[in-house]
Amino acid sequence: MNVQPVARDTATAAFFAGTARGVFLLRRSARSGEIVPPSAVQDSVGNTDLDWVEASGRGRVVSWAFVPQRAADSDTPLELTIGVVELDEGPWWWTQLIDVDRDNIVEGLRVRAVFTKSGPAETDEYVPVFAPDEPLSAAASNTVSVAS
Amino acid sequence: MTELGKVYGKTSSQFAAEATRLAVADAGLLLSDVDGLLISAGVANDVGLELQVDLELRDLKLLTQMQAFGSTAGAMVQFASMAVEAGMAEVVVCVFGDAPLKEGAGAGDAYGAGHRAHSGWTGLQRSTGVVTPNVLYSLAARRHMLRYGTTSEQLGAIAVAQRDWAALNPLAQMRTPITIADHQQSRIISDPFHLFDCCLVSNGGVAVVVSTAERARDLQQPAVDVLGWAQSHPGARSRRDDNFGLVTGAARSGPAAMSMAGVTVDDIDLVEIYDCYTYTALVTLEDYGFCAKGAGGEFVSTPGNIGPAGKLKMNTGGGQLSSYYMWGMTPLSEAVLQARGQAGARQQDRHELVLVSGNGGILDHHSTLILGS
């Protein structure tokens, strides 16, 4: 994983407040019920009554690219996987995919958001990247083991 | 056209001014004949309305900057054509100038300044590595591959064919022939894209003069007719069922332009297609109807279809992949040269109908021209 520092501005403040507590926020028109991306300023027919709603943070991979990085301070070649994720609520999200490689990535791969701090400074926000989603059974057994 | 490519020491505005002077003189006109000026610049968007003053153009009846990214050149010709038809102006120059290449810096650094946002939604995308057109277009290409089985080697067939054309074009920056193996071995830019899937970066300027048929008849160059045109701006939906990477604005713009000209794909002699990437040319061919949707990979990789010996005369100057990258002026300039019968060693006997495409943003904007000689 390799993320660069990003700070909030007025438009992104609510979204980053969500990522800081591990929640992926989308927006929904109270009138139409349509769910739109967090950056949207209206729904598809012009309703601007957008509420922030907690999304599942889960989705499926639509497309991906392996992008070599120029590392200034290292001889180790670094490669990022950049992908398009279709969130279960419908909107697409352009993002970094982690824990995937040429052998395990497929169209439709189930993924979930992982929130990572984008830099060391206090103003560096948490950003979502996406990792393969664990099967529900495995996630459930983890929960049990933590509880015991 | 100015000198194009690794040409240093001039600003975008100076290239635009030089291109205007050259195009006006080429037509056998004087700068004082110009009464309309449409201006376009590259990513830096650094050629302003001051170009009028630089060129000492007086009492213009039409002057504006235009911006539809890579579809601008086609759009400028469209608006200029409407202006002269409406009688608003009679001699309209459409000019593009750009100087992204800096001496001593790599082409990969040419457009870096636009990706420095550290806050907001753009900053968030950048934070997680979603940065350059290379990445965004490669995501589109991957989707095409997943849906239709298009392969990197098939994309490479476009790169090879266009390099073969470029070898015939003295204006081209890259004229050494390449093979599919060379394409496959060229370094990864953003997998599935290799270096040879990506356009060049060039400095320079290109201008065309648009006038009425009556005025053009008496000028010193053969007139090129603007027979049909259209644009399409699909509007990114970025949600479930979006056809990102699969279908572009060309699917609407192409048929509309051909309908206006009263022609079909079977009538077209030459196609000059915006090819910021091999994939862009491939998906545009499909959307225009030169092959079926999804069959582009097989079409371009089947011997005898494209390249100088191929049935479809596509990107006859080498395109943006191998000749020069002047946004939409790359396909437009080659189209004009071919339509005028002045393309030298690569001149095609059949050049009565030339289709020109422009593509901008991440497949967000499309323009089509049908030119005739």
CSV table of N, CA, C and O in Angstrom, one decimal, chain A residues 36-105:
chain,number,residue,atom,x,y,z
A,36,VAL,N,-26.1,8.4,-4.1
A,36,VAL,CA,-25.1,9.0,-5.0
A,36,VAL,C,-23.8,9.1,-4.3
A,36,VAL,O,-23.7,8.9,-3.1
A,37,PRO,N,-22.7,9.3,-5.1
A,37,PRO,CA,-21.4,9.3,-4.5
A,37,PRO,C,-21.2,10.4,-3.5
A,37,PRO,O,-22.0,11.4,-3.5
A,38,PRO,N,-20.2,10.3,-2.6
A,38,PRO,CA,-20.1,11.4,-1.6
A,38,PRO,C,-19.8,12.8,-2.2
A,38,PRO,O,-20.1,13.8,-1.5
A,39,SER,N,-19.2,12.8,-3.4
A,39,SER,CA,-18.9,14.1,-4.0
A,39,SER,C,-20.1,14.7,-4.7
A,39,SER,O,-20.0,15.9,-5.1
A,40,ALA,N,-21.2,14.0,-4.8
A,40,ALA,CA,-22.3,14.5,-5.6
A,40,ALA,C,-23.0,15.7,-4.9
A,40,ALA,O,-23.0,15.8,-3.7
A,41,VAL,N,-23.5,16.6,-5.7
A,41,VAL,CA,-24.2,17.7,-5.2
A,41,VAL,C,-25.7,17.7,-5.4
A,41,VAL,O,-26.5,18.5,-5.0
A,42,GLN,N,-26.1,16.7,-6.2
A,42,GLN,CA,-27.6,16.4,-6.4
A,42,GLN,C,-27.8,15.0,-6.8
A,42,GLN,O,-26.8,14.3,-7.1
A,43,ASP,N,-29.0,14.5,-6.8
A,43,ASP,CA,-29.2,13.2,-7.4
A,43,ASP,C,-29.4,13.3,-8.9
A,43,ASP,O,-29.3,14.4,-9.4
A,44,SER,N,-29.8,12.3,-9.6
A,44,SER,CA,-29.8,12.3,-11.0
A,44,SER,C,-30.9,13.2,-11.6
A,44,SER,O,-30.9,13.5,-12.8
A,45,VAL,N,-31.9,13.6,-10.8
A,45,VAL,CA,-32.9,14.4,-11.3
A,45,VAL,C,-32.9,15.8,-10.7
A,45,VAL,O,-33.9,16.6,-10.9
A,46,GLY,N,-31.9,16.1,-10.0
A,46,GLY,CA,-31.7,17.5,-9.5
A,46,GLY,C,-32.1,17.7,-8.0
A,46,GLY,O,-32.0,18.9,-7.6
A,47,ASN,N,-32.5,16.7,-7.3
A,47,ASN,CA,-32.8,16.9,-5.9
A,47,ASN,C,-31.5,17.2,-5.1
A,47,ASN,O,-30.5,16.4,-5.2
A,48,THR,N,-31.5,18.2,-4.4
A,48,THR,CA,-30.3,18.6,-3.6
A,48,THR,C,-30.4,18.3,-2.1
A,48,THR,O,-29.5,18.7,-1.4
A,49,ASP,N,-31.5,17.6,-1.8
A,49,ASP,CA,-31.7,17.3,-0.3
A,49,ASP,C,-30.9,16.1,0.1
A,49,ASP,O,-31.5,15.1,0.4
A,50,LEU,N,-29.6,16.2,0.0
A,50,LEU,CA,-28.8,15.0,0.2
A,50,LEU,C,-28.4,14.8,1.7
A,50,LEU,O,-27.8,15.7,2.3
A,51,ASP,N,-28.7,13.7,2.2
A,51,ASP,CA,-28.3,13.3,3.6
A,51,ASP,C,-27.0,12.4,3.4
A,51,ASP,O,-26.8,11.7,2.4
A,52,TRP,N,-26.2,12.4,4.5
A,52,TRP,CA,-25.1,11.4,4.6
A,52,TRP,C,-25.6,10.1,5.1
A,52,TRP,O,-26.4,10.1,6.1
A,53,VAL,N,-25.3,9.0,4.4
A,53,VAL,CA,-25.7,7.7,4.9
A,53,VAL,C,-24.5,6.8,5.0
A,53,VAL,O,-23.6,6.9,4.2
A,54,GLU,N,-24.5,5.9,6.0
A,54,GLU,CA,-23.4,4.9,6.1
A,54,GLU,C,-23.6,3.8,5.1
A,54,GLU,O,-24.7,3.2,5.1
A,55,ALA,N,-22.6,3.7,4.3
A,55,ALA,CA,-22.6,2.6,3.3
A,55,ALA,C,-22.0,1.3,3.9
A,55,ALA,O,-21.4,1.4,5.0
A,56,SER,N,-22.2,0.2,3.2
A,56,SER,CA,-21.7,-1.0,3.7
A,56,SER,C,-20.1,-1.1,3.7
A,56,SER,O,-19.5,-1.8,4.4
A,57,GLY,N,-19.6,-0.2,2.8
A,57,GLY,CA,-18.1,-0.3,2.6
A,57,GLY,C,-17.7,-1.5,1.8
A,57,GLY,O,-16.5,-1.9,1.8
A,58,ARG,N,-18.7,-2.2,1.2
A,58,ARG,CA,-18.4,-3.4,0.4
A,58,ARG,C,-18.8,-3.2,-1.0
A,58,ARG,O,-19.7,-2.4,-1.4
A,59,GLY,N,-18.1,-4.0,-1.9
A,59,GLY,CA,-18.4,-3.8,-3.3
A,59,GLY,C,-17.7,-4.9,-4.1
A,59,GLY,O,-17.2,-5.9,-3.6
A,60,ARG,N,-17.7,-4.7,-5.4
A,60,ARG,CA,-17.1,-5.7,-6.3
A,60,ARG,C,-16.2,-4.9,-7.3
A,60,ARG,O,-16.4,-3.8,-7.7
A,61,VAL,N,-15.1,-5.6,-7.7
A,61,VAL,CA,-14.1,-5.0,-8.6
A,61,VAL,C,-14.7,-5.0,-10.1
A,61,VAL,O,-15.2,-6.0,-10.6
A,62,VAL,N,-14.6,-3.8,-10.7
A,62,VAL,CA,-15.1,-3.6,-12.1
A,62,VAL,C,-13.9,-3.7,-13.0
A,62,VAL,O,-14.0,-4.2,-14.1
A,63,SER,N,-12.8,-3.0,-12.6
A,63,SER,CA,-11.6,-3.0,-13.5
A,63,SER,C,-10.4,-2.7,-12.6
A,63,SER,O,-10.6,-2.2,-11.5
A,64,TRP,N,-9.2,-2.9,-13.2
A,64,TRP,CA,-8.0,-2.7,-12.4
A,64,TRP,C,-6.8,-2.5,-13.3
A,64,TRP,O,-6.8,-2.9,-14.5
A,65,ALA,N,-5.8,-1.8,-12.8
A,65,ALA,CA,-4.5,-1.6,-13.5
A,65,ALA,C,-3.4,-1.8,-12.5
A,65,ALA,O,-3.5,-1.4,-11.3
A,66,PHE,N,-2.3,-2.4,-13.0
A,66,PHE,CA,-1.1,-2.5,-12.2
A,66,PHE,C,-0.1,-1.3,-12.6
A,66,PHE,O,0.3,-1.3,-13.7
A,67,VAL,N,0.2,-0.5,-11.7
A,67,VAL,CA,0.9,0.7,-12.0
A,67,VAL,C,2.3,0.8,-11.3
A,67,VAL,O,2.3,0.9,-10.1
A,68,PRO,N,3.3,0.7,-12.1
A,68,PRO,CA,4.7,0.8,-11.5
A,68,PRO,C,4.9,2.2,-10.9
A,68,PRO,O,4.4,3.2,-11.5
A,69,GLN,N,5.5,2.2,-9.8
A,69,GLN,CA,5.8,3.5,-9.1
A,69,GLN,C,7.3,3.8,-9.3
A,69,GLN,O,8.1,2.9,-9.2
A,70,ARG,N,7.6,5.1,-9.4
A,70,ARG,CA,9.0,5.5,-9.4
A,70,ARG,C,9.3,5.8,-8.0
A,70,ARG,O,8.9,6.8,-7.4
A,71,ALA,N,10.1,4.9,-7.4
A,71,ALA,CA,10.5,5.1,-6.0
A,71,ALA,C,11.8,5.9,-5.9
A,71,ALA,O,12.8,5.3,-6.3
A,72,ALA,N,11.8,7.1,-5.4
A,72,ALA,CA,13.0,7.9,-5.4
A,72,ALA,C,14.1,7.4,-4.4
A,72,ALA,O,15.3,7.5,-4.7
A,73,ASP,N,13.6,6.8,-3.3
A,73,ASP,CA,14.5,6.5,-2.2
A,73,ASP,C,14.7,5.0,-2.0
A,73,ASP,O,15.1,4.5,-1.0
A,74,SER,N,14.4,4.2,-3.1
A,74,SER,CA,14.5,2.8,-2.9
A,74,SER,C,14.8,2.1,-4.3
A,74,SER,O,14.4,2.6,-5.3
A,75,ASP,N,15.5,1.0,-4.2
A,75,ASP,CA,15.7,0.2,-5.4
A,75,ASP,C,14.6,-0.8,-5.6
A,75,ASP,O,14.6,-1.5,-6.7
A,76,THR,N,13.8,-1.0,-4.6
A,76,THR,CA,12.8,-2.0,-4.7
A,76,THR,C,11.6,-1.5,-5.6
A,76,THR,O,11.0,-0.5,-5.4
A,77,PRO,N,11.4,-2.3,-6.7
A,77,PRO,CA,10.3,-1.8,-7.5
A,77,PRO,C,8.9,-1.9,-6.8
A,77,PRO,O,8.7,-2.9,-6.1
A,78,LEU,N,8.2,-0.9,-6.9
A,78,LEU,CA,6.9,-0.8,-6.2
A,78,LEU,C,5.8,-0.8,-7.3
A,78,LEU,O,6.0,-0.1,-8.3
A,79,GLU,N,4.8,-1.5,-7.1
A,79,GLU,CA,3.7,-1.5,-8.0
A,79,GLU,C,2.4,-1.4,-7.2
A,79,GLU,O,2.1,-2.1,-6.3
A,80,LEU,N,1.5,-0.4,-7.7
A,80,LEU,CA,0.2,-0.3,-7.1
A,80,LEU,C,-0.8,-0.9,-7.9
A,80,LEU,O,-0.7,-0.9,-9.2
A,81,THR,N,-1.9,-1.4,-7.3
A,81,THR,CA,-3.0,-1.8,-8.1
A,81,THR,C,-4.1,-0.8,-7.9
A,81,THR,O,-4.5,-0.5,-6.8
A,82,ILE,N,-4.5,-0.2,-9.0
A,82,ILE,CA,-5.6,0.9,-9.0
A,82,ILE,C,-6.8,0.2,-9.6
A,82,ILE,O,-6.7,-0.4,-10.6
A,83,GLY,N,-7.9,0.4,-9.0
A,83,GLY,CA,-9.1,-0.2,-9.5
A,83,GLY,C,-10.4,0.6,-9.4
A,83,GLY,O,-10.4,1.7,-8.8
A,84,VAL,N,-11.4,0.1,-10.1
A,84,VAL,CA,-12.7,0.7,-10.0
A,84,VAL,C,-13.5,-0.3,-9.2
A,84,VAL,O,-13.6,-1.5,-9.6
A,85,VAL,N,-14.2,0.2,-8.1
A,85,VAL,CA,-15.0,-0.7,-7.3
A,85,VAL,C,-16.5,-0.2,-7.4
A,85,VAL,O,-16.7,1.0,-7.3
A,86,GLU,N,-17.3,-1.1,-7.7
A,86,GLU,CA,-18.8,-0.8,-7.7
A,86,GLU,C,-19.3,-1.1,-6.3
A,86,GLU,O,-19.3,-2.3,-5.8
A,87,LEU,N,-19.6,-0.1,-5.5
A,87,LEU,CA,-20.1,-0.2,-4.2
A,87,LEU,C,-21.4,-0.9,-4.2
A,87,LEU,O,-22.2,-0.8,-5.2
A,88,ASP,N,-21.7,-1.7,-3.2
A,88,ASP,CA,-23.0,-2.5,-3.2
A,88,ASP,C,-24.2,-1.6,-3.4
A,88,ASP,O,-25.2,-2.0,-3.9
A,89,GLU,N,-24.0,-0.3,-2.9
A,89,GLU,CA,-25.1,0.7,-3.1
A,89,GLU,C,-25.3,1.2,-4.5
A,89,GLU,O,-26.2,2.0,-4.7
A,90,GLY,N,-24.3,0.9,-5.4
A,90,GLY,CA,-24.4,1.4,-6.8
A,90,GLY,C,-23.3,2.3,-7.3
A,90,GLY,O,-22.8,2.1,-8.4
A,91,PRO,N,-22.9,3.3,-6.5
A,91,PRO,CA,-21.9,4.2,-7.0
A,91,PRO,C,-20.6,3.5,-7.2
A,91,PRO,O,-20.3,2.5,-6.5
A,92,TRP,N,-19.8,4.0,-8.2
A,92,TRP,CA,-18.4,3.5,-8.4
A,92,TRP,C,-17.4,4.3,-7.7
A,92,TRP,O,-17.6,5.5,-7.5
A,93,TRP,N,-16.3,3.7,-7.3
A,93,TRP,CA,-15.3,4.4,-6.5
A,93,TRP,C,-13.9,4.0,-7.1
A,93,TRP,O,-13.6,2.8,-7.2
A,94,TRP,N,-13.2,5.0,-7.5
A,94,TRP,CA,-11.8,4.8,-8.1
A,94,TRP,C,-10.8,4.8,-6.9
A,94,TRP,O,-10.8,5.8,-6.2
A,95,THR,N,-10.0,3.8,-6.8
A,95,THR,CA,-9.3,3.6,-5.5
A,95,THR,C,-8.1,2.7,-5.7
A,95,THR,O,-7.9,2.1,-6.8
A,96,GLN,N,-7.4,2.5,-4.7
A,96,GLN,CA,-6.3,1.6,-4.6
A,96,GLN,C,-6.8,0.2,-4.1
A,96,GLN,O,-7.6,0.2,-3.1
A,97,LEU,N,-6.3,-0.9,-4.7
A,97,LEU,CA,-6.7,-2.2,-4.2
A,97,LEU,C,-5.5,-2.8,-3.5
A,97,LEU,O,-4.3,-2.6,-4.1
A,98,ILE,N,-5.6,-3.4,-2.4
A,98,ILE,CA,-4.5,-4.0,-1.7
A,98,ILE,C,-4.8,-5.5,-1.5
A,98,ILE,O,-5.9,-6.0,-1.6
A,99,ASP,N,-3.7,-6.2,-1.3
A,99,ASP,CA,-3.7,-7.7,-1.1
A,99,ASP,C,-4.3,-8.4,-2.3
A,99,ASP,O,-5.0,-9.4,-2.2
A,100,VAL,N,-4.1,-7.8,-3.5
A,100,VAL,CA,-4.5,-8.5,-4.7
A,100,VAL,C,-3.2,-8.6,-5.6
A,100,VAL,O,-2.3,-7.9,-5.4
A,101,ASP,N,-3.2,-9.6,-6.5
A,101,ASP,CA,-2.2,-9.7,-7.5
A,101,ASP,C,-2.7,-10.3,-8.7
A,101,ASP,O,-3.9,-10.6,-8.8
A,102,ARG,N,-1.8,-10.5,-9.7
A,102,ARG,CA,-2.2,-11.0,-11.0
A,102,ARG,C,-2.9,-12.4,-10.9
A,102,ARG,O,-3.7,-12.7,-11.8
A,103,ASP,N,-2.7,-13.1,-9.8
A,103,ASP,CA,-3.2,-14.5,-9.7
A,103,ASP,C,-4.6,-14.5,-9.1
A,103,ASP,O,-5.4,-15.4,-9.3
A,104,ASN,N,-4.9,-13.5,-8.2
A,104,ASN,CA,-6.2,-13.6,-7.5
A,104,ASN,C,-7.2,-12.6,-7.9
A,104,ASN,O,-8.3,-12.7,-7.5
A,105,ILE,N,-6.8,-11.6,-8.8
A,105,ILE,CA,-7.8,-10.6,-9.1
A,105,ILE,C,-8.7,-11.0,-10.2
A,105,ILE,O,-8.2,-11.6,-11.2
